[in-house]
Coordinates of C-alpha atoms in Angstrom, one line a residue:
Chain B
M1 CA -69.1 71.0 -104.4
F2 CA -71.2 73.6 -102.5
F3 CA -74.2 71.4 -102.8
M4 CA -72.3 68.4 -101.5
E5 CA -71.4 70.3 -98.4
F6 CA -74.9 71.5 -98.0
F7 CA -76.3 68.0 -98.4
E8 CA -73.8 66.6 -95.9
A9 CA -74.6 69.2 -93.3
I10 CA -78.3 68.3 -93.7
R11 CA -77.5 64.6 -93.4
D12 CA -75.5 65.1 -90.3
F13 CA -78.3 67.2 -88.7
V14 CA -80.9 64.5 -89.5
E15 CA -78.6 61.7 -88.2
S16 CA -78.0 63.5 -84.9
G17 CA -81.7 64.1 -84.6
G18 CA -82.6 60.4 -85.3
Q19 CA -85.7 58.9 -87.0
V20 CA -88.2 61.1 -85.1
L21 CA -86.6 64.2 -86.7
L22 CA -87.2 62.7 -90.1
A23 CA -90.9 62.1 -89.2
I24 CA -91.2 65.7 -88.0
G25 CA -89.5 66.9 -91.2
I26 CA -92.1 65.0 -93.4
L27 CA -94.9 66.3 -91.2
I28 CA -93.8 70.0 -91.5
F29 CA -93.3 69.5 -95.2
V30 CA -96.8 68.1 -95.7
M31 CA -98.3 70.9 -93.5
W32 CA -96.7 73.7 -95.5
L33 CA -97.6 72.0 -98.7
L34 CA -101.3 72.1 -97.6
I35 CA -100.9 75.7 -96.3
L36 CA -99.4 76.9 -99.6
E37 CA -102.1 75.1 -101.5
R38 CA -104.7 77.0 -99.4
V39 CA -102.9 80.3 -99.8
F40 CA -102.8 79.9 -103.6
Y41 CA -106.5 78.9 -103.6
V42 CA -107.5 82.0 -101.6
F43 CA -105.6 84.4 -103.8
I44 CA -106.3 82.9 -107.3
W45 CA -109.1 80.3 -107.7
H46 CA -111.3 81.5 -104.9
K47 CA -111.4 85.0 -106.4
N48 CA -112.6 83.7 -109.8
Y49 CA -115.1 81.4 -108.1
K50 CA -116.5 84.4 -106.1
K51 CA -116.8 86.5 -109.2
E52 CA -118.7 83.7 -111.0
T53 CA -121.1 83.2 -108.0
I54 CA -121.8 87.0 -107.7
A55 CA -122.4 87.2 -111.5
K56 CA -124.7 84.2 -111.4
W57 CA -126.7 85.8 -108.6
K58 CA -126.9 89.2 -110.3
A59 CA -128.2 87.5 -113.5
R60 CA -131.2 86.1 -111.6
E61 CA -134.5 88.0 -111.9
D62 CA -136.2 86.5 -108.9
K63 CA -134.3 87.4 -105.7
S64 CA -137.1 87.3 -103.1
S65 CA -139.0 83.9 -103.2
W66 CA -138.3 81.0 -100.8
N67 CA -136.6 79.2 -103.8
A68 CA -134.2 82.1 -104.3
E69 CA -133.4 82.3 -100.6
Q70 CA -132.5 78.6 -100.5
I71 CA -130.4 78.8 -103.7
R72 CA -128.5 81.8 -102.3
Q73 CA -127.9 79.8 -99.1
A74 CA -126.5 76.8 -101.2
M75 CA -124.3 79.2 -103.2
I76 CA -122.7 80.7 -100.1
S77 CA -122.3 77.2 -98.6
R78 CA -120.5 76.0 -101.7
V79 CA -118.0 78.9 -101.7
S80 CA -117.3 78.5 -98.0
L81 CA -117.0 74.7 -98.2
K82 CA -114.4 75.0 -100.9
L83 CA -112.6 77.7 -98.9
N84 CA -112.6 75.6 -95.7
S85 CA -111.5 72.3 -97.1
S86 CA -108.3 70.9 -95.4
I87 CA -108.1 73.8 -92.8
P88 CA -109.0 71.4 -90.0
V89 CA -106.4 68.9 -91.2
I90 CA -103.8 71.8 -91.2
Q91 CA -104.8 72.6 -87.6
A92 CA -104.4 69.0 -86.6
L93 CA -100.9 68.8 -88.2
V94 CA -100.0 72.0 -86.2
A95 CA -101.1 70.3 -83.0
L96 CA -99.2 67.2 -83.9
C97 CA -95.8 69.0 -84.2
P98 CA -95.2 69.4 -80.5
L99 CA -96.5 65.9 -79.8
L100 CA -93.9 64.4 -82.2
G101 CA -91.3 66.7 -80.6
L102 CA -92.2 65.2 -77.2
M103 CA -91.9 61.7 -78.7
G104 CA -88.4 62.6 -79.9
T105 CA -87.6 63.9 -76.4
V106 CA -88.7 60.6 -74.8
T107 CA -86.9 58.3 -77.3
G108 CA -83.7 60.4 -76.9
M109 CA -83.9 60.1 -73.2
I110 CA -84.4 56.4 -73.5
E111 CA -81.1 56.3 -75.5
V112 CA -79.3 58.3 -72.8
F113 CA -80.5 56.0 -70.1
D114 CA -79.6 52.9 -72.2
V115 CA -76.0 54.2 -72.6
M116 CA -76.0 54.7 -68.8
A117 CA -77.3 51.2 -68.3
I118 CA -74.6 49.7 -70.5
S119 CA -71.6 51.8 -69.4
G120 CA -72.7 52.2 -65.8
S121 CA -71.5 55.8 -65.5
G122 CA -72.5 59.3 -66.5
N123 CA -69.9 59.5 -69.2
A124 CA -70.9 62.8 -70.9
R125 CA -69.3 62.0 -74.2
S126 CA -71.1 58.7 -74.7
M127 CA -74.5 60.3 -73.6
A128 CA -74.1 63.2 -76.0
A129 CA -75.7 61.3 -78.9
G130 CA -78.8 60.6 -76.9
V131 CA -79.1 64.1 -75.6
S132 CA -78.9 65.6 -79.1
K133 CA -81.5 63.0 -80.2
A134 CA -83.7 64.3 -77.4
T135 CA -83.3 68.0 -77.9
I136 CA -83.2 68.5 -81.7
P137 CA -86.6 66.9 -82.4
T138 CA -88.1 69.0 -79.6
M139 CA -86.8 72.1 -81.2
A140 CA -87.9 71.0 -84.7
G141 CA -91.4 70.3 -83.4
M142 CA -91.6 73.7 -81.7
V143 CA -90.4 75.4 -84.9
G144 CA -93.0 73.5 -87.0
A145 CA -95.8 74.3 -84.5
L146 CA -94.9 78.0 -84.3
S147 CA -94.7 78.5 -88.1
G148 CA -97.9 76.6 -88.6
V149 CA -99.9 78.4 -85.9
F150 CA -99.7 81.8 -87.7
A151 CA -100.6 80.4 -91.1
S152 CA -103.5 78.4 -89.8
T153 CA -104.9 81.3 -87.8
W154 CA -104.6 83.6 -90.9
L155 CA -106.4 81.0 -93.0
N156 CA -109.2 80.6 -90.5
R157 CA -109.8 84.4 -90.3
T158 CA -109.7 84.8 -94.1
S159 CA -112.2 82.0 -94.7
K160 CA -114.6 83.5 -92.1
A161 CA -114.2 87.0 -93.5
E162 CA -114.8 85.8 -97.1
R163 CA -118.0 84.0 -96.0
T164 CA -119.5 87.3 -94.6
H165 CA -118.2 89.1 -97.6
I166 CA -120.0 86.9 -100.1
E167 CA -123.1 87.0 -97.9
D168 CA -123.1 90.8 -98.3
A169 CA -122.4 90.5 -102.0
L170 CA -125.5 88.4 -102.7
P171 CA -128.4 90.8 -101.7
L172 CA -132.0 89.6 -101.3
D173 CA -134.8 91.8 -102.5
H174 CA -137.5 92.4 -100.0
Chain D
M1 CA -101.4 3.1 -29.1
R2 CA -100.5 -0.2 -27.8
T3 CA -99.5 1.0 -24.4
V4 CA -102.8 2.8 -24.1
F5 CA -104.5 -0.5 -25.0
K6 CA -102.5 -2.2 -22.4
Y7 CA -103.5 0.2 -19.7
L8 CA -107.1 -0.1 -20.6
V9 CA -106.9 -3.9 -20.5
S10 CA -105.0 -3.8 -17.2
G11 CA -107.6 -1.3 -15.8
L12 CA -110.4 -3.6 -16.8
F13 CA -108.8 -6.6 -15.3
A14 CA -107.4 -4.8 -12.2
S15 CA -110.6 -5.3 -10.2
V16 CA -110.9 -8.8 -11.3
V17 CA -107.4 -9.9 -10.6
A18 CA -106.5 -8.0 -7.4
T19 CA -104.8 -11.0 -5.9
G20 CA -102.4 -11.2 -9.0
A21 CA -101.3 -7.6 -8.3
V22 CA -100.1 -8.5 -4.8
A23 CA -98.0 -11.3 -6.2
Q24 CA -96.3 -8.9 -8.6
E25 CA -95.3 -6.5 -5.7
Q26 CA -93.5 -9.4 -4.0
D27 CA -91.5 -10.1 -7.3
K28 CA -90.2 -6.5 -7.4
A29 CA -89.0 -6.6 -3.8
L30 CA -87.1 -9.8 -4.6
D31 CA -85.4 -8.1 -7.6
L32 CA -84.1 -5.2 -5.5
D33 CA -82.6 -7.4 -2.9
Q34 CA -80.8 -9.3 -5.6
L35 CA -79.4 -6.1 -7.1
L36 CA -78.0 -5.0 -3.8
K37 CA -76.2 -8.3 -3.5
R38 CA -74.8 -8.1 -7.0
L39 CA -73.5 -4.6 -6.3
E40 CA -71.6 -5.9 -3.2
Q41 CA -70.1 -8.7 -5.2
G42 CA -69.0 -6.2 -7.9
Q43 CA -67.2 -4.0 -5.5
I44 CA -65.3 -6.9 -4.2
A45 CA -64.2 -7.8 -7.7
Q46 CA -63.1 -4.2 -8.4
N47 CA -60.9 -4.1 -5.3
Q48 CA -59.2 -7.4 -6.3
Q49 CA -58.4 -5.9 -9.8
N50 CA -56.9 -2.7 -8.4
E51 CA -54.5 -4.7 -6.1
R52 CA -53.4 -6.7 -9.1
R53 CA -52.6 -3.6 -11.1
E54 CA -50.5 -2.0 -8.3
Q55 CA -48.4 -5.1 -8.1
E56 CA -47.7 -5.0 -11.8
F57 CA -46.6 -1.4 -11.6
R58 CA -44.1 -2.0 -8.9
Q59 CA -42.5 -4.7 -11.0
K60 CA -42.2 -2.3 -14.0
V61 CA -40.3 0.6 -12.2
A62 CA -36.9 -0.5 -13.4
Q63 CA -38.1 -0.6 -17.0
Q64 CA -39.5 3.0 -16.7
D65 CA -36.1 4.4 -15.6
Q66 CA -34.5 2.8 -18.6
M67 CA -36.9 4.5 -21.0
L68 CA -36.4 7.9 -19.5
E69 CA -32.6 7.6 -20.0
Q70 CA -33.1 6.7 -23.6
A71 CA -35.3 9.7 -24.2
R72 CA -32.8 12.1 -22.7
Q73 CA -30.0 10.8 -24.9
E74 CA -32.1 11.3 -27.9
R75 CA -32.8 14.9 -27.0
N76 CA -29.2 15.8 -26.5
Q77 CA -28.3 14.4 -29.9
K78 CA -31.0 16.5 -31.6
L79 CA -29.8 19.7 -29.9
A80 CA -26.3 19.1 -31.1
T81 CA -27.5 18.7 -34.7
S82 CA -29.7 21.8 -34.5
E83 CA -26.7 23.9 -33.3
Q84 CA -24.6 22.6 -36.1
L85 CA -27.3 23.4 -38.7
E86 CA -27.8 26.9 -37.3
R87 CA -24.1 27.6 -37.7
Q88 CA -24.2 26.4 -41.3
F89 CA -27.3 28.6 -42.0
Q90 CA -25.6 31.7 -40.8
E91 CA -22.5 30.9 -42.8
N92 CA -24.7 30.4 -45.9
E93 CA -26.4 33.8 -45.2
Y94 CA -23.0 35.5 -45.3
K95 CA -22.1 33.7 -48.5
L96 CA -25.4 34.6 -50.1
G97 CA -24.9 38.3 -49.2
D98 CA -21.5 38.3 -50.7
M99 CA -22.6 36.6 -53.8
N100 CA -25.6 39.0 -54.3
K101 CA -23.2 41.9 -53.8
A102 CA -20.8 40.5 -56.4
L103 CA -23.7 39.9 -58.8
S104 CA -25.1 43.4 -58.5
D105 CA -21.5 44.8 -58.8
R106 CA -21.0 42.9 -62.0
M107 CA -24.5 43.8 -63.4
G108 CA -24.1 47.4 -62.6
S109 CA -26.2 49.4 -65.1
L110 CA -27.6 46.2 -66.6
K111 CA -29.8 45.9 -63.6
E112 CA -31.8 49.0 -64.4
L113 CA -32.0 47.9 -68.0
F114 CA -33.6 44.6 -67.1
G115 CA -36.1 46.4 -64.8
V116 CA -37.1 48.7 -67.7
L117 CA -37.2 45.7 -70.0
Q118 CA -39.6 43.8 -67.8
Q119 CA -41.8 46.9 -67.5
V120 CA -41.8 47.5 -71.2
A121 CA -42.5 43.9 -72.0
G122 CA -45.6 43.9 -69.7
D123 CA -47.0 47.2 -71.0
T124 CA -46.5 46.2 -74.6
K125 CA -48.1 42.8 -74.0
S126 CA -51.3 44.5 -72.8
K127 CA -51.2 46.9 -75.7
F128 CA -50.8 44.1 -78.2
Q129 CA -53.7 42.2 -76.6
N130 CA -56.1 45.0 -77.4
S131 CA -54.7 45.8 -80.8
V132 CA -56.3 44.4 -84.0
I133 CA -52.9 43.9 -85.5
S134 CA -52.6 40.8 -83.2
A135 CA -55.2 39.1 -85.4
Q136 CA -52.7 39.2 -88.3
I137 CA -49.4 38.5 -86.4
P138 CA -49.8 35.6 -83.9
G139 CA -47.2 34.5 -81.3
R140 CA -45.9 37.8 -80.2
I141 CA -48.1 38.1 -77.1
E142 CA -46.9 34.7 -75.8
F143 CA -43.3 35.7 -76.4
L144 CA -43.7 39.0 -74.4
E145 CA -45.5 37.2 -71.6
D146 CA -42.7 34.6 -71.2
M147 CA -40.2 37.5 -71.3
A148 CA -41.8 39.5 -68.6
Q149 CA -42.2 36.5 -66.3
S150 CA -38.6 35.3 -66.7
M151 CA -37.3 38.8 -66.1
G152 CA -39.3 39.0 -62.9
K153 CA -37.6 35.9 -61.5
S154 CA -34.1 37.4 -62.0
S155 CA -32.7 33.9 -62.1
K156 CA -32.4 34.0 -65.9
M157 CA -30.9 36.8 -68.0
A158 CA -32.3 37.9 -71.3
S159 CA -30.2 37.3 -74.3
I160 CA -29.3 40.0 -76.8
E161 CA -31.6 38.4 -79.4
E162 CA -34.6 38.5 -77.0
I163 CA -33.9 42.2 -76.2
E164 CA -33.7 43.0 -79.8
R165 CA -36.9 41.1 -80.6
V166 CA -38.8 43.3 -78.1
W167 CA -37.5 46.3 -79.9
F168 CA -38.5 44.8 -83.2
E169 CA -42.0 43.9 -82.1
I170 CA -42.7 47.5 -80.8
Q171 CA -41.3 48.9 -84.1
R172 CA -43.4 46.5 -86.1
E173 CA -46.6 47.5 -84.3
M174 CA -45.8 51.1 -85.0
T175 CA -45.1 50.5 -88.7
E176 CA -48.2 48.2 -89.2
S177 CA -50.5 50.7 -87.5
G178 CA -50.0 53.0 -90.5
K179 CA -50.9 50.4 -93.1
V180 CA -54.1 49.0 -94.8
V181 CA -53.4 45.3 -95.3
K182 CA -55.4 42.4 -96.8
F183 CA -54.8 39.0 -95.3
E184 CA -56.5 35.6 -94.8
A185 CA -57.9 34.7 -91.4
D186 CA -60.5 32.5 -89.7
V187 CA -63.6 34.5 -89.0
I188 CA -66.5 33.5 -86.7
E189 CA -69.7 34.4 -88.6
A190 CA -72.8 35.9 -86.9
D191 CA -74.4 32.4 -86.9
G192 CA -71.3 30.9 -85.1
E193 CA -69.8 29.2 -88.2
K194 CA -66.0 29.5 -88.6
E195 CA -64.9 30.4 -92.1
R196 CA -61.6 31.3 -93.8
E197 CA -62.0 34.7 -95.3
Q198 CA -60.2 37.6 -96.9
V199 CA -59.9 40.3 -94.2
V200 CA -58.8 43.9 -94.5
R201 CA -57.1 45.6 -91.6
V202 CA -57.1 49.4 -91.3
G203 CA -54.2 50.5 -89.2
S204 CA -54.9 49.6 -85.6
F205 CA -58.5 50.7 -85.9
A206 CA -60.7 48.3 -87.7
L207 CA -61.0 44.9 -89.3
I208 CA -63.5 44.3 -92.1
S209 CA -64.5 41.4 -94.3
E210 CA -66.4 41.9 -97.6
D211 CA -69.0 44.4 -96.3
D212 CA -69.1 43.6 -92.6
Y213 CA -67.2 45.1 -89.7
L214 CA -65.3 42.5 -87.6
I215 CA -64.3 42.7 -84.0
H216 CA -61.1 41.3 -82.4
N217 CA -61.6 39.6 -79.1
P218 CA -58.5 40.2 -76.9
A219 CA -59.3 37.4 -74.5
T220 CA -59.5 34.5 -77.1
G221 CA -57.5 36.2 -79.9
T222 CA -60.2 35.3 -82.4
I223 CA -61.9 37.5 -85.0
S224 CA -65.7 37.5 -85.1
E225 CA -68.3 39.3 -87.2
L226 CA -70.3 42.0 -85.4
V227 CA -73.8 40.6 -84.6
R228 CA -75.3 44.0 -85.5
Q229 CA -73.7 46.1 -88.2
P230 CA -73.7 49.9 -88.3
A231 CA -75.8 51.9 -90.8
D232 CA -75.8 50.8 -94.5
R233 CA -73.6 53.5 -95.8
Y234 CA -70.7 52.4 -93.4
G235 CA -71.2 48.9 -94.7
D236 CA -70.9 50.2 -98.3
S237 CA -67.8 52.1 -97.4
A238 CA -66.3 48.9 -96.0
E239 CA -67.2 47.1 -99.3
R240 CA -65.5 49.9 -101.3
L241 CA -62.4 49.6 -99.2
H242 CA -62.4 45.8 -99.6
E243 CA -62.5 46.1 -103.4
S244 CA -60.1 49.0 -103.9
D245 CA -56.6 48.3 -105.3
G246 CA -54.7 51.1 -103.6
E247 CA -56.8 54.1 -104.8
L248 CA -58.2 56.4 -102.1
V249 CA -61.7 55.6 -100.8
K250 CA -63.8 57.1 -98.0
F251 CA -64.1 54.7 -95.0
G252 CA -65.9 55.0 -91.7
V253 CA -63.4 54.3 -88.8
D254 CA -64.3 53.7 -85.2
P255 CA -61.5 55.7 -83.5
T256 CA -62.0 53.9 -80.1
G257 CA -60.8 50.7 -81.7
G258 CA -64.1 48.8 -81.4
S259 CA -65.8 50.0 -78.3
I260 CA -68.4 52.1 -80.1
L261 CA -69.1 49.2 -82.5
G262 CA -69.5 47.0 -79.4
L263 CA -72.2 49.3 -78.0
L264 CA -74.3 48.7 -81.2
V265 CA -74.7 45.0 -80.2
Q266 CA -76.0 46.0 -76.7
A267 CA -78.7 48.4 -78.0
P268 CA -82.0 46.5 -77.9
T269 CA -84.0 45.9 -81.1
L270 CA -87.6 47.1 -81.8
K271 CA -89.1 43.8 -80.6
E272 CA -87.1 43.9 -77.4
R273 CA -88.2 47.5 -76.8
I274 CA -91.9 46.6 -77.2
E275 CA -91.4 43.7 -74.8
Q276 CA -90.0 46.2 -72.2
G277 CA -93.3 48.0 -72.3
G278 CA -94.9 45.0 -70.5
L279 CA -98.6 44.6 -70.0
V280 CA -99.5 48.3 -70.3
G281 CA -97.5 48.5 -73.5
Y282 CA -99.5 45.6 -75.0
I283 CA -102.8 47.1 -73.9
I284 CA -101.9 50.4 -75.6
L285 CA -101.0 48.6 -78.8
A286 CA -104.2 46.6 -78.7
V287 CA -106.3 49.8 -78.2
G288 CA -104.3 51.5 -81.0
A289 CA -105.0 48.5 -83.3
I290 CA -108.8 48.7 -82.6
G291 CA -108.8 52.5 -83.2
L292 CA -106.9 52.1 -86.4
L293 CA -109.4 49.5 -87.7
L294 CA -112.4 51.7 -86.8
A295 CA -110.7 54.7 -88.4
L296 CA -109.9 52.9 -91.6
E297 CA -113.4 51.5 -91.9
R298 CA -114.8 55.1 -91.4
L299 CA -112.3 56.5 -94.0
F300 CA -113.4 53.9 -96.5
T301 CA -117.1 54.4 -96.0
L302 CA -117.0 58.2 -95.8
S303 CA -114.9 58.3 -99.0
I304 CA -117.6 56.2 -100.8
I305 CA -120.4 58.4 -99.4
R306 CA -118.7 61.6 -100.4
A307 CA -118.2 60.4 -103.9
K308 CA -121.8 59.4 -104.2
V309 CA -123.0 62.8 -102.7
K310 CA -120.9 64.7 -105.2
K311 CA -122.3 62.6 -108.1
Q312 CA -125.8 63.3 -106.7
L313 CA -125.1 67.0 -106.7
K314 CA -124.4 66.9 -110.4
S315 CA -127.1 64.5 -111.6
D316 CA -130.8 65.1 -112.1
T317 CA -132.0 61.6 -111.1
I318 CA -132.5 61.0 -107.5
K319 CA -130.8 57.8 -106.2
Q320 CA -131.8 56.6 -102.7
T321 CA -128.3 55.0 -102.2
N322 CA -126.8 58.2 -100.7
P323 CA -127.7 60.6 -97.9
L324 CA -128.3 63.6 -100.2
G325 CA -130.6 61.5 -102.4
R326 CA -132.6 60.4 -99.5
V327 CA -133.0 64.0 -98.3
L328 CA -134.0 65.2 -101.8
H329 CA -136.5 62.4 -102.0
V330 CA -138.6 64.2 -99.3
R331 CA -139.7 66.7 -102.0
D332 CA -141.0 64.0 -104.2
E333 CA -142.9 62.4 -101.3
F334 CA -144.7 65.7 -100.4
P335 CA -145.1 67.5 -103.7
D336 CA -148.0 69.7 -102.5
A337 CA -146.5 70.7 -99.1
D338 CA -146.0 74.4 -98.4
T339 CA -142.4 75.7 -97.7
E340 CA -142.6 75.6 -93.9
T341 CA -143.8 72.0 -93.8
L342 CA -141.1 71.1 -96.4
E343 CA -138.4 72.7 -94.3
L344 CA -139.5 70.7 -91.2
K345 CA -139.6 67.5 -93.2
L346 CA -136.1 68.2 -94.6
T347 CA -134.7 68.9 -91.2
E348 CA -136.1 65.6 -90.0
A349 CA -134.5 63.7 -92.9
I350 CA -131.1 65.4 -92.3
L351 CA -131.2 64.6 -88.6
A352 CA -131.8 61.0 -89.4
E353 CA -128.6 61.0 -91.6
V354 CA -126.2 62.7 -89.2
P355 CA -125.6 59.8 -86.7
R356 CA -124.9 57.4 -89.6
L357 CA -122.1 59.8 -90.8
S358 CA -120.4 60.5 -87.5
R359 CA -120.6 56.9 -86.1
N360 CA -117.4 55.7 -84.1
L361 CA -115.7 59.1 -84.6
T362 CA -115.9 59.8 -80.8
I363 CA -114.2 56.4 -80.1
V364 CA -111.3 57.4 -82.4
K365 CA -111.1 60.8 -80.6
I366 CA -111.2 59.1 -77.2
I367 CA -108.4 56.7 -78.1
S368 CA -106.2 59.6 -79.3
V369 CA -106.6 61.3 -76.0
V370 CA -106.4 58.2 -73.7
A371 CA -103.3 56.5 -75.4
P372 CA -100.8 59.1 -74.1
L373 CA -102.4 58.9 -70.6
M374 CA -102.0 55.1 -70.6
G375 CA -98.4 55.6 -71.7
L376 CA -97.9 57.9 -68.7
L377 CA -99.5 55.3 -66.4
G378 CA -97.0 52.7 -67.7
T379 CA -94.1 55.0 -67.2
V380 CA -95.1 55.9 -63.7
T381 CA -95.6 52.3 -62.6
G382 CA -92.2 51.4 -64.2
M383 CA -90.6 54.3 -62.2
I384 CA -92.2 53.1 -59.0
L385 CA -90.7 49.6 -59.6
T386 CA -87.3 51.2 -60.3
F387 CA -87.4 53.2 -57.2
Q388 CA -88.4 50.2 -55.2
A389 CA -85.4 48.4 -56.5
I390 CA -83.2 51.4 -55.5
T391 CA -84.7 51.2 -52.0
L392 CA -83.7 47.6 -51.8
F393 CA -80.2 47.7 -53.3
G394 CA -79.2 51.3 -52.8
T395 CA -78.0 53.8 -55.4
G396 CA -74.7 52.1 -55.8
D397 CA -75.5 50.7 -59.2
P398 CA -76.5 53.4 -61.8
K399 CA -76.9 50.6 -64.4
L400 CA -79.9 49.2 -62.5
M401 CA -81.6 52.6 -62.3
A402 CA -80.9 53.7 -65.8
G403 CA -82.1 50.4 -67.3
G404 CA -85.3 50.6 -65.3
I405 CA -86.0 54.2 -66.3
S406 CA -85.3 53.5 -70.0
S407 CA -87.7 50.6 -70.1
A408 CA -90.3 52.6 -68.1
L409 CA -90.2 55.4 -70.7
I410 CA -91.1 52.9 -73.5
T411 CA -94.8 53.0 -72.7
T412 CA -94.8 56.8 -73.1
V413 CA -93.3 56.3 -76.6
L414 CA -95.9 53.7 -77.4
G415 CA -98.7 56.0 -76.2
L416 CA -97.5 58.8 -78.4
V417 CA -97.0 56.4 -81.4
V418 CA -100.7 55.4 -81.0
A419 CA -102.0 58.9 -80.3
I420 CA -100.3 60.8 -83.2
P421 CA -101.8 58.8 -86.1
M422 CA -105.2 58.7 -84.3
T423 CA -105.3 62.5 -83.9
L424 CA -104.4 62.9 -87.6
L425 CA -107.1 60.3 -88.6
Y426 CA -109.7 61.9 -86.4
A427 CA -109.0 65.3 -88.0
I428 CA -109.4 63.9 -91.5
L429 CA -112.5 61.9 -90.7
N430 CA -114.1 64.8 -88.8
T431 CA -113.6 67.1 -91.8
R432 CA -115.1 64.6 -94.2
S433 CA -118.2 63.8 -92.2
K434 CA -118.8 67.5 -91.3
N435 CA -118.5 68.5 -95.0
I436 CA -121.2 66.0 -95.9
V437 CA -123.4 67.2 -93.1
H438 CA -122.8 70.8 -94.2
I439 CA -123.8 69.8 -97.8
L440 CA -127.0 68.3 -96.4
Q441 CA -127.9 71.2 -94.1
E442 CA -127.0 74.1 -96.4
Q443 CA -127.4 72.8 -99.9
A444 CA -130.3 70.3 -99.9
S445 CA -133.0 72.9 -99.9
G446 CA -131.1 74.9 -102.5
V447 CA -130.8 71.9 -104.7
I448 CA -134.6 71.3 -104.4
A449 CA -135.2 75.0 -105.2
E450 CA -133.0 74.8 -108.3
R451 CA -134.8 71.6 -109.5
A452 CA -138.1 73.4 -109.0
E453 CA -137.0 76.4 -111.1
R454 CA -135.8 74.2 -113.9
S455 CA -138.9 72.1 -114.2

């Protein structure tokens, strides 16, 4: 019973926001899926991979030749590539949220003006549906963008810090 | 043309036939003299005629007097009749007044009743016309119309049965508006065909057939299927109601009695919307299609290249079919080169690969930036047209302005619709190509070093 009410409240919200709100919802869902995947990677798999890399480097005898230098470079590059994958996509999704919100605004306004064109008057009650279709997606887009901005900034900083960290952890002998 | 010719000819011959000209002069003079004579003769004839007419008039004087006398007699007769008629008219007026007074005395309170009856009949008629219950019960609107008209003339009185029928009809409307009834009726389908169907009426709110909402047209009194139906779940609720045998079901009702459902028909479809965008809209869509094709081509190729590079990273045999393989092949070409030369050669090989990886990506990026701008352009031009129309026709008609603005905004929507996927695609493609370039720049020499250590 409680779930039914919950479901109906969500359904009404989505209906009053229109199709654009649905698109924004999917976008935010995908965005957070990617963000969470990254967060888990940073805290679990990345740690193991870093340990493996450092152990591999320490096991080497030769840490000074040109070959060793190139190999170290390649190791660092692999770690940071794995860390950086899908971060630019997350940033693009964050940038898309307000754009989609704007699209919702415009489609909602079109609906408002359509009602005006049909009824020929500024009847507030008949225009209310269009106004809510204009404002709800805008809000949703803003919420998505704001929540994503912090996450993507944090990920960016972490990946940069980890790269310098691993560079320090693989010392060259001179 | 001819006259000119004549003059020319006459001009040519004038010098030759001078003597002929003199003869013509004499002719003209003769003609004038004759005219004068004729005029004199004519005047003489006129004078004779006038004298004749005067004589005739004198002879007729007696006759004129007689006619005058006749006319006077006729006038006197008419005056007498007129006086008599006026007297009668006045008497009739008095009689009418007396009779009306007697009538209103006898009617007494009934007069007010009939007034109220007429008003109620008129009001109820217009209510019935807009009510969907009229689709089920025919004939009551006509009855009320006749009633209101005959009461207005006051020459005919309503019988007890008629008065009671008005009461009955109002009571029936009230009772029926609380019922859900199934009945048979002619329905005009969306394609214009007339069919006999089972129709369900929900109070005075809605009419439905099997799973479609119907609308009752007050002007013609017919039932027709809505050309555009509301969302599917409302259609499903209508179907449930149609199939229920008295148990309770959920059903979506239009409380305005059909006006909200009527608005559905007037909202334009997707195709109509795109057409509203006009030339700018089509250009945006074309640019978007081009961008999409380029992006998909890149996505496909980069995916293949990425797979090949990953395979190359793991395998020991160098294949020349992928960028990394081609870069690694440099080592085999110059096996005796020292490290600095090798690095230079590697950089060269990598630089040759980069443009092939990032081809067309800038175009996708540009499209993602330009599309919203084009949308804005379309909107602004549309607005200009709308305001021009307002300058011509004034702001008296908000429909004109609102319609213009809503079709102008469509191009903005189209621009965003193109820009959003383009931005996303650009981000994905850029990541892929950059990752491959990174592998080439940072790992190629490392891979070579590893191979050297293993061998």
